């Protein structure tokens, strides 16, 4: 995973390491009460000599030096056409657990450990007033979003669409039964225009993805968000949506790259609507 540093890269490595250590120390003092994460402590323990780390950790270090949070989908997609994520296949597979996945309120919650943490961060930052989820599953994710928003003190209503809706009730959740191929009929534009903002739309049904993106993008305002889950196989669809329909979305790397480059099932697809 690591290799001996050679003469050519030695100077560059020394410079990168010094800069990353400086940024890490500053962040720890200013934002973390001086307490380091595993990554921070690992960076600070690194020596200039012997080895450079694995590509994923090196990318993580280089990301510290990049201030550009929002970036173009196309550039990321092209740049890493072969390596979509720095998470290894085994890490991805293990991230939903070995014994049937996570749960919330006793219901099966089909999120990876990484995505679950990213949603906590997203809701804490965005404080959405409306969440629309396509693909309810057991209903656990919708209830989890609603409970989390309530505990954060933000008034949010979650609407979750599925061909087969769960028979559960929650004061902040509406389950809508229907096929997302009929999304325009299930959730008419005239009703969507007035939903309270900020709005987060989560695509987790893996059907009619482009139609779903087109439908909701037409009512999105700057700051509203799309999360397209399990999107390794949806990259061309997303690119085509951004090319043909609406280019006013950027990738928010504060989420996609929080656990390393595309350390999420939402590969290049924590998207934010911008004012273009
Ligand atoms: C991956 S599961 C959703 C998991 C859930 N969001 C969670 O995080 O636990 C996908 C869901 O999409 C639903 N689904 C599949 N095709 C659909 C369609 N055409 N319209 C609406 N829902 C659909 C399935 O019934 C299933 O419940």
PDB file of C-alpha atoms and ligand atoms in Angstrom:
ATOM      1  CA  UNK A   1       0.000   0.000   0.000  1.00  0.00           C
ATOM      2  CA  UNK A   2       2.910   2.319   0.575  1.00  0.00           C
ATOM      3  CA  UNK A   3       6.082   2.729  -1.401  1.00  0.00           C
ATOM      4  CA  UNK A   4       9.577   4.041  -0.834  1.00  0.00           C
ATOM      5  CA  UNK A   5       9.869   7.704  -1.510  1.00  0.00           C
ATOM      6  CA  UNK A   6      12.274   8.500  -4.371  1.00  0.00           C
ATOM      7  CA  UNK A   7      14.472  11.520  -4.956  1.00  0.00           C
ATOM      8  CA  UNK A   8      12.112  13.106  -7.472  1.00  0.00           C
ATOM      9  CA  UNK A   9       9.136  13.169  -5.142  1.00  0.00           C
ATOM     10  CA  UNK A  10      11.049  13.760  -1.901  1.00  0.00           C
ATOM     11  CA  UNK A  11      10.957  17.552  -2.040  1.00  0.00           C
ATOM     12  CA  UNK A  12       7.313  17.633  -3.083  1.00  0.00           C
ATOM     13  CA  UNK A  13       6.341  15.200  -0.307  1.00  0.00           C
ATOM     14  CA  UNK A  14       8.211  17.269   2.288  1.00  0.00           C
ATOM     15  CA  UNK A  15       6.323  20.396   1.214  1.00  0.00           C
ATOM     16  CA  UNK A  16       2.929  18.673   1.153  1.00  0.00           C
ATOM     17  CA  UNK A  17       3.479  17.095   4.558  1.00  0.00           C
ATOM     18  CA  UNK A  18       4.558  20.384   6.165  1.00  0.00           C
ATOM     19  CA  UNK A  19       1.535  22.219   4.707  1.00  0.00           C
ATOM     20  CA  UNK A  20      -0.949  19.511   5.718  1.00  0.00           C
ATOM     21  CA  UNK A  21       0.470  19.348   9.254  1.00  0.00           C
ATOM     22  CA  UNK A  22       0.099  23.106   9.583  1.00  0.00           C
ATOM     23  CA  UNK A  23      -3.518  23.075   8.370  1.00  0.00           C
ATOM     24  CA  UNK A  24      -4.334  20.114  10.627  1.00  0.00           C
ATOM     25  CA  UNK A  25      -2.912  21.784  13.724  1.00  0.00           C
ATOM     26  CA  UNK A  26      -4.746  25.041  12.966  1.00  0.00           C
ATOM     27  CA  UNK A  27      -8.081  23.253  12.482  1.00  0.00           C
ATOM     28  CA  UNK A  28      -7.639  21.201  15.641  1.00  0.00           C
ATOM     29  CA  UNK A  29      -7.028  24.328  17.690  1.00  0.00           C
ATOM     30  CA  UNK A  30      -9.736  26.475  16.089  1.00  0.00           C
ATOM     31  CA  UNK A  31     -12.524  23.921  15.683  1.00  0.00           C
ATOM     32  CA  UNK A  32     -11.842  20.750  17.660  1.00  0.00           C
ATOM     33  CA  UNK A  33     -10.754  21.936  21.122  1.00  0.00           C
ATOM     34  CA  UNK A  34      -7.286  20.681  20.209  1.00  0.00           C
ATOM     35  CA  UNK A  35      -8.503  17.092  19.844  1.00  0.00           C
ATOM     36  CA  UNK A  36      -7.435  15.194  16.732  1.00  0.00           C
ATOM     37  CA  UNK A  37      -9.371  12.689  14.641  1.00  0.00           C
ATOM     38  CA  UNK A  38      -7.670   9.394  13.708  1.00  0.00           C
ATOM     39  CA  UNK A  39      -6.683  11.102  10.463  1.00  0.00           C
ATOM     40  CA  UNK A  40      -5.333  14.200  12.224  1.00  0.00           C
ATOM     41  CA  UNK A  41      -3.270  12.149  14.672  1.00  0.00           C
ATOM     42  CA  UNK A  42      -1.955   9.984  11.860  1.00  0.00           C
ATOM     43  CA  UNK A  43      -0.929  13.036   9.790  1.00  0.00           C
ATOM     44  CA  UNK A  44       0.833  14.630  12.745  1.00  0.00           C
ATOM     45  CA  UNK A  45       2.756  11.426  13.441  1.00  0.00           C
ATOM     46  CA  UNK A  46       4.104  11.176   9.877  1.00  0.00           C
ATOM     47  CA  UNK A  47       7.834  11.581   9.295  1.00  0.00           C
ATOM     48  CA  UNK A  48       9.346  13.172   6.220  1.00  0.00           C
ATOM     49  CA  UNK A  49      11.469  10.092   5.570  1.00  0.00           C
ATOM     50  CA  UNK A  50      10.682   6.498   4.547  1.00  0.00           C
ATOM     51  CA  UNK A  51       7.245   6.066   3.032  1.00  0.00           C
ATOM     52  CA  UNK A  52       4.375   7.782   1.296  1.00  0.00           C
ATOM     53  CA  UNK A  53       0.947   6.500   2.301  1.00  0.00           C
ATOM     54  CA  UNK A  54      -1.638   4.589   0.305  1.00  0.00           C
ATOM     55  CA  UNK A  55      -3.288   6.488  -2.555  1.00  0.00           C
ATOM     56  CA  UNK A  56      -6.516   6.970  -0.592  1.00  0.00           C
ATOM     57  CA  UNK A  57      -4.708   8.549   2.367  1.00  0.00           C
ATOM     58  CA  UNK A  58      -2.493  10.605   0.088  1.00  0.00           C
ATOM     59  CA  UNK A  59      -5.604  11.888  -1.695  1.00  0.00           C
ATOM     60  CA  UNK A  60      -7.051  12.717   1.727  1.00  0.00           C
ATOM     61  CA  UNK A  61      -3.943  14.729   2.555  1.00  0.00           C
ATOM     62  CA  UNK A  62      -3.999  16.550  -0.779  1.00  0.00           C
ATOM     63  CA  UNK A  63      -7.682  17.358  -0.247  1.00  0.00           C
ATOM     64  CA  UNK A  64      -6.654  19.362   2.847  1.00  0.00           C
ATOM     65  CA  UNK A  65      -4.780  21.714   0.538  1.00  0.00           C
ATOM     66  CA  UNK A  66      -7.768  22.273  -1.745  1.00  0.00           C
ATOM     67  CA  UNK A  67     -10.174  24.997  -0.642  1.00  0.00           C
ATOM     68  CA  UNK A  68     -12.663  24.479  -3.452  1.00  0.00           C
ATOM     69  CA  UNK A  69     -15.716  22.911  -1.821  1.00  0.00           C
ATOM     70  CA  UNK A  70     -18.122  22.978  -4.784  1.00  0.00           C
ATOM     71  CA  UNK A  71     -17.120  21.628  -8.136  1.00  0.00           C
ATOM     72  CA  UNK A  72     -18.368  20.603 -11.516  1.00  0.00           C
ATOM     73  CA  UNK A  73     -19.721  17.038 -11.879  1.00  0.00           C
ATOM     74  CA  UNK A  74     -18.157  16.577 -15.299  1.00  0.00           C
ATOM     75  CA  UNK A  75     -14.611  17.319 -14.165  1.00  0.00           C
ATOM     76  CA  UNK A  76     -14.847  14.769 -11.337  1.00  0.00           C
ATOM     77  CA  UNK A  77     -16.455  12.147 -13.527  1.00  0.00           C
ATOM     78  CA  UNK A  78     -13.799  12.525 -16.228  1.00  0.00           C
ATOM     79  CA  UNK A  79     -10.874  12.818 -13.838  1.00  0.00           C
ATOM     80  CA  UNK A  80     -11.667   9.533 -12.128  1.00  0.00           C
ATOM     81  CA  UNK A  81     -13.388   7.637 -14.892  1.00  0.00           C
ATOM     82  CA  UNK A  82     -11.900   4.340 -13.712  1.00  0.00           C
ATOM     83  CA  UNK A  83     -11.650   4.840  -9.942  1.00  0.00           C
ATOM     84  CA  UNK A  84     -14.979   6.105  -8.710  1.00  0.00           C
ATOM     85  CA  UNK A  85     -14.173   5.889  -5.010  1.00  0.00           C
ATOM     86  CA  UNK A  86     -11.154   5.663  -2.731  1.00  0.00           C
ATOM     87  CA  UNK A  87     -13.066   3.242  -0.507  1.00  0.00           C
ATOM     88  CA  UNK A  88     -12.015  -0.335  -1.205  1.00  0.00           C
ATOM     89  CA  UNK A  89     -14.643  -2.824  -2.352  1.00  0.00           C
ATOM     90  CA  UNK A  90     -14.455  -4.662   0.980  1.00  0.00           C
ATOM     91  CA  UNK A  91     -14.938  -1.431   2.957  1.00  0.00           C
ATOM     92  CA  UNK A  92     -18.010  -0.605   0.863  1.00  0.00           C
ATOM     93  CA  UNK A  93     -19.458  -4.092   1.301  1.00  0.00           C
ATOM     94  CA  UNK A  94     -18.819  -4.122   5.061  1.00  0.00           C
ATOM     95  CA  UNK A  95     -20.244  -0.608   5.525  1.00  0.00           C
ATOM     96  CA  UNK A  96     -23.869  -1.805   5.680  1.00  0.00           C
ATOM     97  CA  UNK A  97     -22.976  -4.428   8.290  1.00  0.00           C
ATOM     98  CA  UNK A  98     -22.815  -8.197   8.203  1.00  0.00           C
ATOM     99  CA  UNK A  99     -26.102  -9.087   9.847  1.00  0.00           C
ATOM    100  CA  UNK A 100     -28.884  -7.479   7.917  1.00  0.00           C
ATOM    101  CA  UNK A 101     -27.953  -3.830   8.088  1.00  0.00           C
ATOM    102  CA  UNK A 102     -28.693  -0.986  10.466  1.00  0.00           C
ATOM    103  CA  UNK A 103     -32.068  -0.146  11.961  1.00  0.00           C
ATOM    104  CA  UNK A 104     -34.047   2.832  13.227  1.00  0.00           C
ATOM    105  CA  UNK A 105     -37.176   2.595  15.366  1.00  0.00           C
ATOM    106  CA  UNK A 106     -36.887  -1.172  14.967  1.00  0.00           C
ATOM    107  CA  UNK A 107     -37.115  -0.930  11.162  1.00  0.00           C
ATOM    108  CA  UNK A 108     -34.496  -1.952   8.629  1.00  0.00           C
ATOM    109  CA  UNK A 109     -32.429   1.076   7.571  1.00  0.00           C
ATOM    110  CA  UNK A 110     -30.532   0.450   4.360  1.00  0.00           C
ATOM    111  CA  UNK A 111     -27.783   3.030   4.703  1.00  0.00           C
ATOM    112  CA  UNK A 112     -24.045   2.496   4.832  1.00  0.00           C
ATOM    113  CA  UNK A 113     -22.278   3.665   8.002  1.00  0.00           C
ATOM    114  CA  UNK A 114     -20.689   6.410   5.886  1.00  0.00           C
ATOM    115  CA  UNK A 115     -23.971   7.660   4.414  1.00  0.00           C
ATOM    116  CA  UNK A 116     -25.710   7.594   7.766  1.00  0.00           C
ATOM    117  CA  UNK A 117     -23.030   9.872   9.207  1.00  0.00           C
ATOM    118  CA  UNK A 118     -23.146  12.114   6.138  1.00  0.00           C
ATOM    119  CA  UNK A 119     -26.920  12.577   6.504  1.00  0.00           C
ATOM    120  CA  UNK A 120     -26.450  13.603  10.138  1.00  0.00           C
ATOM    121  CA  UNK A 121     -23.951  16.201   8.961  1.00  0.00           C
ATOM    122  CA  UNK A 122     -26.147  17.325   6.046  1.00  0.00           C
ATOM    123  CA  UNK A 123     -29.289  17.826   8.119  1.00  0.00           C
ATOM    124  CA  UNK A 124     -27.303  19.603  10.844  1.00  0.00           C
ATOM    125  CA  UNK A 125     -25.859  21.998   8.270  1.00  0.00           C
ATOM    126  CA  UNK A 126     -28.813  22.542   5.924  1.00  0.00           C
ATOM    127  CA  UNK A 127     -31.667  22.377   8.467  1.00  0.00           C
ATOM    128  CA  UNK A 128     -34.147  21.435   5.737  1.00  0.00           C
ATOM    129  CA  UNK A 129     -37.800  22.376   5.938  1.00  0.00           C
ATOM    130  CA  UNK A 130     -38.769  19.733   3.389  1.00  0.00           C
ATOM    131  CA  UNK A 131     -37.283  16.353   2.518  1.00  0.00           C
ATOM    132  CA  UNK A 132     -38.628  14.286  -0.371  1.00  0.00           C
ATOM    133  CA  UNK A 133     -37.419  10.722  -0.546  1.00  0.00           C
ATOM    134  CA  UNK A 134     -37.998   8.455  -3.520  1.00  0.00           C
ATOM    135  CA  UNK A 135     -37.834   4.865  -2.243  1.00  0.00           C
ATOM    136  CA  UNK A 136     -39.131   4.404   1.311  1.00  0.00           C
ATOM    137  CA  UNK A 137     -38.082   0.792   1.927  1.00  0.00           C
ATOM    138  CA  UNK A 138     -39.286  -0.090   5.427  1.00  0.00           C
ATOM    139  CA  UNK A 139     -39.888   3.620   6.194  1.00  0.00           C
ATOM    140  CA  UNK A 140     -36.901   3.753   8.561  1.00  0.00           C
ATOM    141  CA  UNK A 141     -34.949   6.350   6.584  1.00  0.00           C
ATOM    142  CA  UNK A 142     -37.896   8.795   6.386  1.00  0.00           C
ATOM    143  CA  UNK A 143     -38.534   8.418  10.121  1.00  0.00           C
ATOM    144  CA  UNK A 144     -34.834   8.772  10.857  1.00  0.00           C
ATOM    145  CA  UNK A 145     -34.684  12.063   8.878  1.00  0.00           C
ATOM    146  CA  UNK A 146     -37.803  13.376  10.618  1.00  0.00           C
ATOM    147  CA  UNK A 147     -36.586  12.400  14.117  1.00  0.00           C
ATOM    148  CA  UNK A 148     -33.184  13.901  13.479  1.00  0.00           C
ATOM    149  CA  UNK A 149     -34.645  17.192  12.226  1.00  0.00           C
ATOM    150  CA  UNK A 150     -36.923  17.388  15.239  1.00  0.00           C
ATOM    151  CA  UNK A 151     -34.013  16.775  17.621  1.00  0.00           C
ATOM    152  CA  UNK A 152     -32.055  19.519  15.851  1.00  0.00           C
ATOM    153  CA  UNK A 153     -34.979  21.860  16.431  1.00  0.00           C
ATOM    154  CA  UNK A 154     -35.806  22.326  12.767  1.00  0.00           C
ATOM    155  CA  UNK A 155     -39.378  21.988  11.591  1.00  0.00           C
ATOM    156  CA  UNK A 156     -39.222  19.646   8.627  1.00  0.00           C
ATOM    157  CA  UNK A 157     -41.767  17.540   6.814  1.00  0.00           C
ATOM    158  CA  UNK A 158     -40.647  14.368   5.060  1.00  0.00           C
ATOM    159  CA  UNK A 159     -42.572  12.964   2.099  1.00  0.00           C
ATOM    160  CA  UNK A 160     -41.527   9.502   1.012  1.00  0.00           C
ATOM    161  CA  UNK A 161     -42.694   7.761  -2.177  1.00  0.00           C
ATOM    162  CA  UNK A 162     -42.736   4.027  -2.813  1.00  0.00           C
ATOM    163  CA  UNK A 163     -44.668   1.502  -4.856  1.00  0.00           C
ATOM    164  CA  UNK A 164     -45.437  -0.227  -1.554  1.00  0.00           C
ATOM    165  CA  UNK A 165     -45.638   2.085   1.428  1.00  0.00           C
ATOM    166  CA  UNK A 166     -44.973   0.986   5.016  1.00  0.00           C
ATOM    167  CA  UNK A 167     -47.952   0.795   7.353  1.00  0.00           C
ATOM    168  CA  UNK A 168     -46.525   3.136   9.976  1.00  0.00           C
ATOM    169  CA  UNK A 169     -47.407   6.611  11.129  1.00  0.00           C
ATOM    170  CA  UNK A 170     -45.246   9.541  12.137  1.00  0.00           C
ATOM    171  CA  UNK A 171     -46.410  13.133  12.686  1.00  0.00           C
ATOM    172  CA  UNK A 172     -43.681  14.579  10.416  1.00  0.00           C
ATOM    173  CA  UNK A 173     -43.796  11.961   7.652  1.00  0.00           C
ATOM    174  CA  UNK A 174     -46.204  11.375   4.769  1.00  0.00           C
ATOM    175  CA  UNK A 175     -45.838   8.158   2.805  1.00  0.00           C
ATOM    176  CA  UNK A 176     -47.120   8.428  -0.766  1.00  0.00           C
ATOM    177  CA  UNK A 177     -47.933   5.218  -2.596  1.00  0.00           C
ATOM    178  CA  UNK A 178     -47.081   5.142  -6.271  1.00  0.00           C
ATOM    179  CA  UNK A 179     -44.571   4.453  -8.991  1.00  0.00           C
ATOM    180  CA  UNK A 180     -41.947   7.141  -9.530  1.00  0.00           C
ATOM    181  CA  UNK A 181     -42.369   6.678 -13.283  1.00  0.00           C
ATOM    182  CA  UNK A 182     -45.532   8.725 -12.595  1.00  0.00           C
ATOM    183  CA  UNK A 183     -43.774  11.285 -10.451  1.00  0.00           C
ATOM    184  CA  UNK A 184     -45.447  14.252 -12.184  1.00  0.00           C
ATOM    185  CA  UNK A 185     -48.863  12.876 -11.230  1.00  0.00           C
ATOM    186  CA  UNK A 186     -47.842  11.786  -7.719  1.00  0.00           C
ATOM    187  CA  UNK A 187     -46.220  15.106  -6.852  1.00  0.00           C
ATOM    188  CA  UNK A 188     -47.486  17.821  -9.218  1.00  0.00           C
ATOM    189  CA  UNK A 189     -45.212  20.782  -9.895  1.00  0.00           C
ATOM    190  CA  UNK A 190     -47.953  23.194  -8.776  1.00  0.00           C
ATOM    191  CA  UNK A 191     -47.820  21.673  -5.258  1.00  0.00           C
ATOM    192  CA  UNK A 192     -44.047  21.396  -5.138  1.00  0.00           C
ATOM    193  CA  UNK A 193     -43.483  25.076  -5.927  1.00  0.00           C
ATOM    194  CA  UNK A 194     -44.832  26.083  -2.546  1.00  0.00           C
ATOM    195  CA  UNK A 195     -43.010  23.591  -0.306  1.00  0.00           C
ATOM    196  CA  UNK A 196     -40.969  25.262   2.445  1.00  0.00           C
ATOM    197  CA  UNK A 197     -37.236  25.572   1.764  1.00  0.00           C
ATOM    198  CA  UNK A 198     -34.516  24.444   2.079  1.00  0.00           C
ATOM    199  CA  UNK A 199     -35.532  21.297   0.193  1.00  0.00           C
ATOM    200  CA  UNK A 200     -33.562  18.047  -0.016  1.00  0.00           C
ATOM    201  CA  UNK A 201     -34.610  15.432  -2.591  1.00  0.00           C
ATOM    202  CA  UNK A 202     -33.172  11.951  -2.080  1.00  0.00           C
ATOM    203  CA  UNK A 203     -33.291   9.485  -4.968  1.00  0.00           C
ATOM    204  CA  UNK A 204     -33.112   5.962  -3.520  1.00  0.00           C
ATOM    205  CA  UNK A 205     -35.464   3.909  -5.730  1.00  0.00           C
ATOM    206  CA  UNK A 206     -33.012   3.505  -8.612  1.00  0.00           C
ATOM    207  CA  UNK A 207     -35.771   3.737 -11.202  1.00  0.00           C
ATOM    208  CA  UNK A 208     -36.530   6.537 -13.689  1.00  0.00           C
ATOM    209  CA  UNK A 209     -33.632   8.496 -12.212  1.00  0.00           C
ATOM    210  CA  UNK A 210     -33.405  11.079 -14.988  1.00  0.00           C
ATOM    211  CA  UNK A 211     -37.159  11.693 -14.940  1.00  0.00           C
ATOM    212  CA  UNK A 212     -37.048  12.169 -11.166  1.00  0.00           C
ATOM    213  CA  UNK A 213     -34.111  14.593 -11.389  1.00  0.00           C
ATOM    214  CA  UNK A 214     -35.813  16.555 -14.197  1.00  0.00           C
ATOM    215  CA  UNK A 215     -39.093  16.778 -12.333  1.00  0.00           C
ATOM    216  CA  UNK A 216     -37.698  18.153  -9.083  1.00  0.00           C
ATOM    217  CA  UNK A 217     -34.974  20.309 -10.619  1.00  0.00           C
ATOM    218  CA  UNK A 218     -37.639  22.469 -12.251  1.00  0.00           C
ATOM    219  CA  UNK A 219     -38.816  23.721  -8.841  1.00  0.00           C
ATOM    220  CA  UNK A 220     -35.491  23.823  -7.019  1.00  0.00           C
ATOM    221  CA  UNK A 221     -34.119  27.077  -5.674  1.00  0.00           C
ATOM    222  CA  UNK A 222     -30.471  27.945  -4.999  1.00  0.00           C
ATOM    223  CA  UNK A 223     -29.312  26.050  -1.912  1.00  0.00           C
ATOM    224  CA  UNK A 224     -31.737  23.144  -2.460  1.00  0.00           C
ATOM    225  CA  UNK A 225     -30.157  19.721  -2.757  1.00  0.00           C
ATOM    226  CA  UNK A 226     -30.239  16.372  -4.490  1.00  0.00           C
ATOM    227  CA  UNK A 227     -28.698  13.240  -3.019  1.00  0.00           C
ATOM    228  CA  UNK A 228     -28.592  10.372  -5.506  1.00  0.00           C
ATOM    229  CA  UNK A 229     -27.753   7.196  -3.595  1.00  0.00           C
ATOM    230  CA  UNK A 230     -26.001   4.106  -4.936  1.00  0.00           C
ATOM    231  CA  UNK A 231     -25.004   6.147  -7.926  1.00  0.00           C
ATOM    232  CA  UNK A 232     -21.909   4.318  -9.189  1.00  0.00           C
ATOM    233  CA  UNK A 233     -24.098   3.005 -12.017  1.00  0.00           C
ATOM    234  CA  UNK A 234     -25.993   6.277 -12.452  1.00  0.00           C
ATOM    235  CA  UNK A 235     -23.052   8.472 -13.465  1.00  0.00           C
ATOM    236  CA  UNK A 236     -24.024   8.669 -17.131  1.00  0.00           C
ATOM    237  CA  UNK A 237     -27.633   9.442 -16.250  1.00  0.00           C
ATOM    238  CA  UNK A 238     -26.560  12.265 -13.936  1.00  0.00           C
ATOM    239  CA  UNK A 239     -24.158  13.625 -16.501  1.00  0.00           C
ATOM    240  CA  UNK A 240     -26.829  13.527 -19.171  1.00  0.00           C
ATOM    241  CA  UNK A 241     -29.315  15.283 -16.845  1.00  0.00           C
ATOM    242  CA  UNK A 242     -26.769  18.029 -16.112  1.00  0.00           C
ATOM    243  CA  UNK A 243     -25.836  18.346 -19.791  1.00  0.00           C
ATOM    244  CA  UNK A 244     -29.280  18.212 -21.384  1.00  0.00           C
ATOM    245  CA  UNK A 245     -31.663  19.531 -18.750  1.00  0.00           C
ATOM    246  CA  UNK A 246     -30.161  21.626 -15.984  1.00  0.00           C
ATOM    247  CA  UNK A 247     -26.508  22.515 -15.520  1.00  0.00           C
ATOM    248  CA  UNK A 248     -27.115  24.613 -12.412  1.00  0.00           C
ATOM    249  CA  UNK A 249     -25.917  21.998  -9.905  1.00  0.00           C
ATOM    250  CA  UNK A 250     -22.494  21.511  -8.368  1.00  0.00           C
ATOM    251  CA  UNK A 251     -21.031  18.589  -6.442  1.00  0.00           C
ATOM    252  CA  UNK A 252     -20.606  19.368  -2.738  1.00  0.00           C
ATOM    253  CA  UNK A 253     -17.283  17.745  -1.889  1.00  0.00           C
ATOM    254  CA  UNK A 254     -17.771  18.489   1.816  1.00  0.00           C
ATOM    255  CA  UNK A 255     -20.028  15.418   1.655  1.00  0.00           C
ATOM    256  CA  UNK A 256     -18.812  13.298  -1.261  1.00  0.00           C
ATOM    257  CA  UNK A 257     -15.213  13.426  -0.027  1.00  0.00           C
ATOM    258  CA  UNK A 258     -15.690  13.618   3.731  1.00  0.00           C
ATOM    259  CA  UNK A 259     -14.545   9.988   4.138  1.00  0.00           C
ATOM    260  CA  UNK A 260     -12.023  10.176   1.283  1.00  0.00           C
ATOM    261  CA  UNK A 261     -12.716  10.667  -2.414  1.00  0.00           C
ATOM    262  CA  UNK A 262     -16.332   9.551  -2.959  1.00  0.00           C
ATOM    263  CA  UNK A 263     -16.438   7.847   0.435  1.00  0.00           C
ATOM    264  CA  UNK A 264     -20.197   7.452   0.030  1.00  0.00           C
ATOM    265  CA  UNK A 265     -22.749   5.533  -2.005  1.00  0.00           C
ATOM    266  CA  UNK A 266     -23.734   8.918  -3.478  1.00  0.00           C
ATOM    267  CA  UNK A 267     -20.795   8.976  -5.894  1.00  0.00           C
ATOM    268  CA  UNK A 268     -20.337  12.564  -7.146  1.00  0.00           C
ATOM    269  CA  UNK A 269     -23.952  13.066  -6.233  1.00  0.00           C
ATOM    270  CA  UNK A 270     -24.423  15.270  -3.222  1.00  0.00           C
ATOM    271  CA  UNK A 271     -25.585  18.070  -5.515  1.00  0.00           C
ATOM    272  CA  UNK A 272     -26.456  21.631  -4.660  1.00  0.00           C
ATOM    273  CA  UNK A 273     -28.533  23.968  -6.820  1.00  0.00           C
ATOM    274  CA  UNK A 274     -26.719  27.182  -7.597  1.00  0.00           C
ATOM    275  CA  UNK A 275     -27.822  30.519  -8.976  1.00  0.00           C
ATOM    276  CA  UNK A 276     -26.652  30.313 -12.591  1.00  0.00           C
TER     277      UNK A 276
HETATM  278  C1  LIG B   1     -33.089   0.744  -1.525  1.00  0.00           C
HETATM  279  S1  LIG B   1     -34.777   0.692  -1.101  1.00  0.00           S
HETATM  280  C2  LIG B   1     -34.992   2.180  -0.176  1.00  0.00           C
HETATM  281  C3  LIG B   1     -34.277   2.158   1.100  1.00  0.00           C
HETATM  282  C4  LIG B   1     -34.604   3.247   2.079  1.00  0.00           C
HETATM  283  N1  LIG B   1     -34.612   4.570   1.490  1.00  0.00           N
HETATM  284  C5  LIG B   1     -33.601   3.209   3.213  1.00  0.00           C
HETATM  285  O1  LIG B   1     -32.655   4.017   3.225  1.00  0.00           O
HETATM  286  O2  LIG B   1     -33.748   2.346   4.091  1.00  0.00           O
HETATM  287  C6  LIG B   1     -35.537   1.032  -2.611  1.00  0.00           C
HETATM  288  C7  LIG B   1     -37.035   1.195  -2.564  1.00  0.00           C
HETATM  289  O3  LIG B   1     -37.450   1.713  -3.823  1.00  0.00           O
HETATM  290  C8  LIG B   1     -38.737   1.210  -4.085  1.00  0.00           C
HETATM  291  N2  LIG B   1     -38.987   1.302  -5.532  1.00  0.00           N
HETATM  292  C9  LIG B   1     -38.487   0.520  -6.520  1.00  0.00           C
HETATM  293  N3  LIG B   1     -38.978   0.906  -7.711  1.00  0.00           N
HETATM  294  C10 LIG B   1     -39.788   1.957  -7.470  1.00  0.00           C
HETATM  295  C11 LIG B   1     -40.576   2.782  -8.300  1.00  0.00           C
HETATM  296  N4  LIG B   1     -40.623   2.605  -9.629  1.00  0.00           N
HETATM  297  N5  LIG B   1     -41.280   3.793  -7.717  1.00  0.00           N
HETATM  298  C12 LIG B   1     -41.247   3.986  -6.387  1.00  0.00           C
HETATM  299  N6  LIG B   1     -40.515   3.220  -5.537  1.00  0.00           N
HETATM  300  C13 LIG B   1     -39.803   2.219  -6.079  1.00  0.00           C
HETATM  301  C14 LIG B   1     -38.695  -0.223  -3.586  1.00  0.00           C
HETATM  302  O4  LIG B   1     -40.002  -0.683  -3.311  1.00  0.00           O
HETATM  303  C15 LIG B   1     -37.822  -0.085  -2.326  1.00  0.00           C
HETATM  304  O5  LIG B   1     -38.627   0.034  -1.181  1.00  0.00           O
END
